[in-house]
Coordinates of C-alpha atoms and ligand atoms in Angstrom, one line a residue:
M245 CA -38.0 -15.2 8.1
L246 CA -37.2 -12.5 5.5
K247 CA -39.0 -9.3 6.1
P248 CA -42.1 -9.1 3.8
G249 CA -42.2 -6.0 1.5
T250 CA -38.5 -5.2 1.7
K251 CA -35.7 -6.4 -0.5
A252 CA -33.5 -9.0 1.1
R253 CA -29.9 -7.9 1.9
F254 CA -27.0 -10.2 2.3
A255 CA -23.4 -10.1 3.3
V256 CA -20.6 -11.7 1.2
L257 CA -17.4 -13.0 2.7
V258 CA -14.4 -13.4 0.4
S259 CA -10.7 -14.1 0.8
G260 CA -9.5 -13.8 -2.8
S261 CA -10.3 -12.7 -6.3
G262 CA -14.1 -12.5 -5.7
T263 CA -15.4 -13.5 -9.1
N264 CA -18.5 -15.0 -7.4
L265 CA -19.0 -11.7 -5.6
Q266 CA -18.7 -10.0 -9.0
A267 CA -21.4 -12.3 -10.4
F268 CA -23.7 -11.3 -7.6
L269 CA -23.0 -7.6 -8.2
D270 CA -23.5 -7.9 -11.9
R271 CA -26.8 -9.7 -11.5
A272 CA -28.0 -7.3 -8.8
S273 CA -27.4 -4.4 -11.1
A274 CA -29.0 -6.2 -14.0
G275 CA -32.1 -6.8 -11.8
T276 CA -31.9 -10.6 -11.9
L277 CA -30.8 -11.1 -8.3
A278 CA -33.6 -11.1 -5.7
A279 CA -31.3 -9.6 -3.0
D280 CA -28.8 -6.7 -2.6
V281 CA -25.3 -7.1 -1.4
A282 CA -25.3 -5.0 1.8
V283 CA -21.6 -5.5 2.9
V284 CA -18.5 -7.4 1.9
A285 CA -15.9 -8.6 4.4
S286 CA -12.7 -10.4 4.0
D287 CA -10.2 -12.0 6.3
R288 CA -7.3 -10.7 4.1
P289 CA -6.5 -7.1 3.5
D290 CA -5.2 -7.9 0.0
A291 CA -8.4 -9.7 -1.3
Y292 CA -9.3 -8.3 -4.7
G293 CA -13.0 -8.9 -3.8
L294 CA -12.7 -5.8 -1.5
V295 CA -11.8 -3.7 -4.6
R296 CA -14.8 -5.2 -6.5
A297 CA -17.1 -4.2 -3.6
S298 CA -15.7 -0.6 -3.4
N299 CA -16.0 -0.2 -7.2
A300 CA -19.7 -1.1 -6.8
G301 CA -20.2 1.3 -3.9
I302 CA -20.7 -1.5 -1.4
P303 CA -19.1 -1.2 2.1
A304 CA -16.0 -3.4 2.3
H305 CA -14.3 -4.4 5.5
V306 CA -11.3 -6.3 6.6
V307 CA -11.2 -8.5 9.6
D308 CA -7.6 -9.5 9.6
Y309 CA -7.5 -13.0 11.1
G310 CA -3.7 -12.8 10.9
I311 CA -3.5 -10.4 13.8
Y312 CA -5.1 -12.9 16.2
R313 CA -2.4 -15.5 15.5
S314 CA 0.0 -14.0 18.1
I315 CA -2.5 -14.0 20.9
G316 CA -1.4 -16.3 23.8
M317 CA -3.6 -18.0 26.5
N318 CA -2.7 -15.2 29.0
D319 CA -3.5 -12.3 26.7
P320 CA -5.9 -9.8 28.3
A321 CA -8.1 -10.1 25.2
L322 CA -8.9 -13.7 26.2
K323 CA -9.9 -12.6 29.7
D324 CA -12.9 -10.6 28.4
L325 CA -14.0 -13.3 25.9
Q326 CA -16.8 -14.6 28.1
V327 CA -17.3 -17.7 26.0
D328 CA -17.2 -21.2 27.4
L329 CA -14.4 -22.5 25.2
E330 CA -14.7 -26.0 26.5
A331 CA -18.4 -26.2 25.7
L332 CA -17.7 -24.7 22.2
D333 CA -14.9 -27.3 21.7
R334 CA -17.4 -30.1 22.3
T335 CA -19.6 -28.9 19.4
Q336 CA -16.9 -27.7 16.9
K337 CA -15.7 -30.1 14.2
I338 CA -13.0 -28.2 12.4
L339 CA -10.1 -28.0 14.8
K340 CA -8.4 -31.3 15.0
N341 CA -5.3 -30.7 17.1
P342 CA -5.1 -33.6 19.6
D343 CA -3.6 -31.4 22.3
P344 CA -6.6 -29.9 24.1
E345 CA -4.7 -26.9 25.3
K346 CA -3.5 -26.0 21.8
R347 CA -6.9 -26.6 20.4
L348 CA -8.6 -24.3 22.9
L349 CA -6.1 -21.6 22.1
Q350 CA -6.8 -22.0 18.4
L351 CA -10.5 -21.9 19.1
A352 CA -10.1 -18.8 21.3
R353 CA -8.2 -16.9 18.5
L354 CA -10.9 -18.0 16.0
V355 CA -13.7 -16.8 18.3
L356 CA -12.0 -13.4 18.7
A357 CA -11.8 -13.0 14.9
E358 CA -15.4 -14.2 14.5
R359 CA -16.6 -11.8 17.1
E360 CA -15.1 -8.9 15.2
L361 CA -16.5 -10.3 12.0
S362 CA -20.0 -10.6 13.3
S363 CA -19.9 -7.2 14.9
V364 CA -19.0 -5.8 11.4
L365 CA -21.7 -7.7 9.6
D366 CA -24.4 -7.0 12.2
R367 CA -24.1 -3.3 11.6
Y368 CA -25.6 -3.9 8.1
R369 CA -28.3 -6.3 9.4
P370 CA -28.0 -8.9 6.7
D371 CA -30.8 -11.4 6.2
F372 CA -28.3 -14.0 5.3
I373 CA -24.6 -14.5 4.5
C374 CA -22.9 -16.0 1.4
L375 CA -19.4 -17.4 1.7
A376 CA -17.8 -16.9 -1.7
G377 CA -14.2 -18.1 -1.6
F378 CA -13.9 -17.4 2.1
M379 CA -11.0 -19.6 3.1
R380 CA -11.7 -19.7 6.8
L381 CA -13.5 -22.4 8.8
L382 CA -16.4 -21.1 10.8
S383 CA -16.8 -22.2 14.4
P384 CA -20.2 -22.8 16.1
F385 CA -19.7 -19.5 17.8
F386 CA -20.2 -17.7 14.5
L387 CA -22.7 -20.1 13.0
S388 CA -25.0 -20.1 16.0
R389 CA -25.4 -16.4 15.8
Y390 CA -27.1 -16.8 12.3
N391 CA -28.4 -20.3 12.0
R392 CA -31.5 -21.4 13.9
E393 CA -33.2 -24.8 13.8
N394 CA -34.5 -25.2 10.3
N395 CA -33.6 -21.6 9.6
W396 CA -30.2 -21.8 8.0
R397 CA -28.7 -18.5 7.0
V398 CA -25.1 -19.1 5.9
L399 CA -24.6 -20.4 2.4
N400 CA -21.4 -21.6 0.8
I401 CA -20.2 -22.5 -2.6
H402 CA -17.8 -25.4 -3.1
P403 CA -16.0 -26.3 -6.3
S404 CA -16.7 -30.1 -6.3
L405 CA -19.6 -32.5 -6.3
L406 CA -19.8 -33.0 -2.5
P407 CA -19.3 -35.2 -0.6
A408 CA -16.3 -35.8 -3.0
F409 CA -13.3 -33.6 -2.5
P410 CA -14.1 -31.3 0.4
G411 CA -11.5 -28.9 1.5
Q412 CA -9.6 -26.1 -0.2
Y413 CA -8.7 -27.8 -3.5
G414 CA -11.9 -28.9 -5.2
Y415 CA -10.8 -28.3 -8.8
E416 CA -7.2 -29.6 -8.2
D417 CA -8.5 -32.8 -6.5
T418 CA -11.1 -33.5 -9.1
F419 CA -8.6 -33.1 -11.9
A420 CA -5.8 -35.1 -10.2
Y421 CA -8.2 -37.9 -9.5
G422 CA -9.0 -38.3 -13.2
G423 CA -12.7 -37.6 -12.8
K424 CA -14.7 -37.6 -16.0
W425 CA -17.3 -35.2 -14.6
G426 CA -16.6 -32.3 -12.3
G427 CA -19.2 -30.6 -10.1
I428 CA -20.0 -27.7 -7.9
T429 CA -22.1 -27.5 -4.8
V430 CA -24.0 -24.8 -3.0
H431 CA -24.8 -25.8 0.6
F432 CA -25.7 -24.4 3.9
A433 CA -22.6 -24.1 6.2
D434 CA -22.7 -26.2 9.3
E435 CA -19.9 -26.8 11.9
G436 CA -18.1 -29.3 9.7
E437 CA -15.9 -28.8 6.7
D438 CA -18.1 -28.6 3.6
T439 CA -20.6 -31.0 5.3
G440 CA -23.8 -28.9 5.5
P441 CA -27.2 -29.6 3.8
I442 CA -26.8 -29.4 0.0
I443 CA -29.0 -26.9 -1.7
A444 CA -28.0 -27.4 -5.4
Q445 CA -25.4 -29.1 -7.5
A446 CA -24.4 -29.0 -11.1
V447 CA -21.9 -31.0 -13.2
Y448 CA -19.7 -30.4 -16.2
P449 CA -17.8 -32.8 -18.5
I450 CA -14.1 -33.2 -18.3
W451 CA -12.6 -33.9 -21.7
P452 CA -9.4 -35.8 -22.4
E453 CA -7.6 -32.7 -23.6
D454 CA -8.6 -30.6 -20.5
D455 CA -6.1 -29.2 -18.0
L456 CA -6.7 -27.8 -14.6
E457 CA -7.3 -24.3 -15.9
T458 CA -9.9 -25.4 -18.4
I459 CA -11.9 -27.2 -15.8
R460 CA -11.7 -24.4 -13.3
R461 CA -13.0 -22.0 -15.9
R462 CA -15.8 -24.3 -16.8
G463 CA -16.7 -24.9 -13.2
L464 CA -16.6 -21.2 -12.3
G465 CA -19.0 -20.4 -15.1
L466 CA -21.4 -22.7 -13.5
E467 CA -20.7 -21.5 -10.0
Y468 CA -21.9 -18.0 -10.9
E469 CA -25.2 -19.3 -12.3
V470 CA -26.0 -21.8 -9.6
Y471 CA -25.1 -19.6 -6.7
S472 CA -27.2 -16.7 -7.9
Q473 CA -30.1 -19.1 -8.6
C474 CA -29.7 -20.5 -5.0
V475 CA -29.9 -16.9 -3.6
N476 CA -33.1 -16.3 -5.6
W477 CA -34.6 -19.6 -4.3
F478 CA -33.6 -18.9 -0.8
V479 CA -35.1 -15.4 -0.8
A480 CA -38.3 -16.7 -2.4
G481 CA -38.6 -19.2 0.4
Q482 CA -38.1 -22.1 -2.1
V483 CA -35.4 -23.9 -0.1
A484 CA -37.2 -26.1 2.4
T485 CA -35.2 -27.9 5.1
H486 CA -36.2 -30.8 7.2
S487 CA -34.5 -33.6 9.1
G488 CA -34.5 -36.9 7.5
E489 CA -34.7 -40.3 9.3
S490 CA -30.9 -40.4 9.5
G491 CA -31.0 -37.2 11.5
R492 CA -29.3 -35.4 8.7
T493 CA -31.0 -32.2 7.5
R494 CA -32.0 -32.2 3.9
A495 CA -32.7 -29.2 1.8
L496 CA -35.3 -29.4 -1.0
I497 CA -36.0 -27.0 -3.8
T498 CA -39.7 -26.4 -4.1
D499 CA -39.6 -24.3 -7.3
P500 CA -41.9 -25.9 -9.9
C501 CA -39.3 -24.9 -12.6
Y502 CA -36.5 -26.8 -10.9
G503 CA -36.2 -29.5 -13.6
D504 CA -36.0 -26.8 -16.4
I505 CA -33.3 -25.0 -14.5
L506 CA -31.3 -28.2 -14.1
R507 CA -31.6 -28.8 -17.8
R508 CA -30.4 -25.3 -18.4
W509 CA -27.3 -25.8 -16.2
M510 CA -26.5 -29.0 -18.1
A511 CA -26.7 -27.2 -21.4
L512 CA -24.5 -24.4 -20.0
A513 CA -21.9 -27.0 -18.8
F514 CA -21.6 -28.3 -22.4
Q515 CA -21.3 -24.8 -23.9
Q516 CA -18.5 -23.6 -21.6
Q517 CA -15.1 -23.7 -23.3
Ligands
GRF797 C1 -14.5 -20.7 -6.0 O1 -14.1 -21.8 -6.8 C2 -15.4 -21.2 -4.9 O2 -16.1 -22.3 -5.2 C3 -14.4 -21.6 -3.8 O3 -13.4 -20.6 -3.9 C4 -13.4 -20.1 -5.2 C5 -13.5 -18.6 -5.1 O4 -13.4 -17.9 -6.3 N1 -15.0 -21.7 -2.5 P1 -13.7 -16.3 -6.4 O5 -12.9 -15.6 -5.3 O6 -15.2 -16.2 -6.2 O7 -13.2 -15.9 -7.7

């Protein structure tokens, strides 16, 4: 899948501060990441991740999803869309509006933004895409351009031990629930919300004196390690996917050092302040 003899290149999508992006950039310049960041894109012009990319000399682009919000069903932009929205609506799992007309309009706006996004990314021919704090749901229009059967190419990091606490507020929800362990998950993105095949997870303890900021810091420290390791496994072809009997795709790490790495993450979780 990845071209032999060439260093893998990937795109990073961000919406905010981009500390996961920074962790990739730092490891890439230290020579411990097996792939180069080819391009960074954000749905928000004010995302600090864009500044981090520019500081590292990486092309940074904005695809402003906000501008598509004003598009109505009769907008000329929709006439040229050439996408069967109803067929797309049957496979999408993220838009829940019960009014089909409103849902199709939402989907149409999303497709327009995603079409712009993929045309930006495709200029850099990324081998895969990492979502790193990208606060937009991806429709099957976008995902089907990159994912193939058993060849998933869009990775995401989520700040909870999925399937617990999907959605935007992983740390907040873990803390509010009174969990005694928090977790983070790297998974392939599918058409649901944080539902794709899990690649790796790590956990950290939550102590009685902790507050939300402490656990976020502890979790983020793990995120940087785990996400970079997942990129390395992915590039090395050490993430195998196959469909289980339930029909659900499972991802398995084939690295013989897997156990040692899990033990290292556990030790790191206890060291984090
Ligand atoms: C991280 O907690 C990540 O898990 C979640 O969004 C946050 C992004 O943080 N998806 P940053 O922008 O990488 O600092």
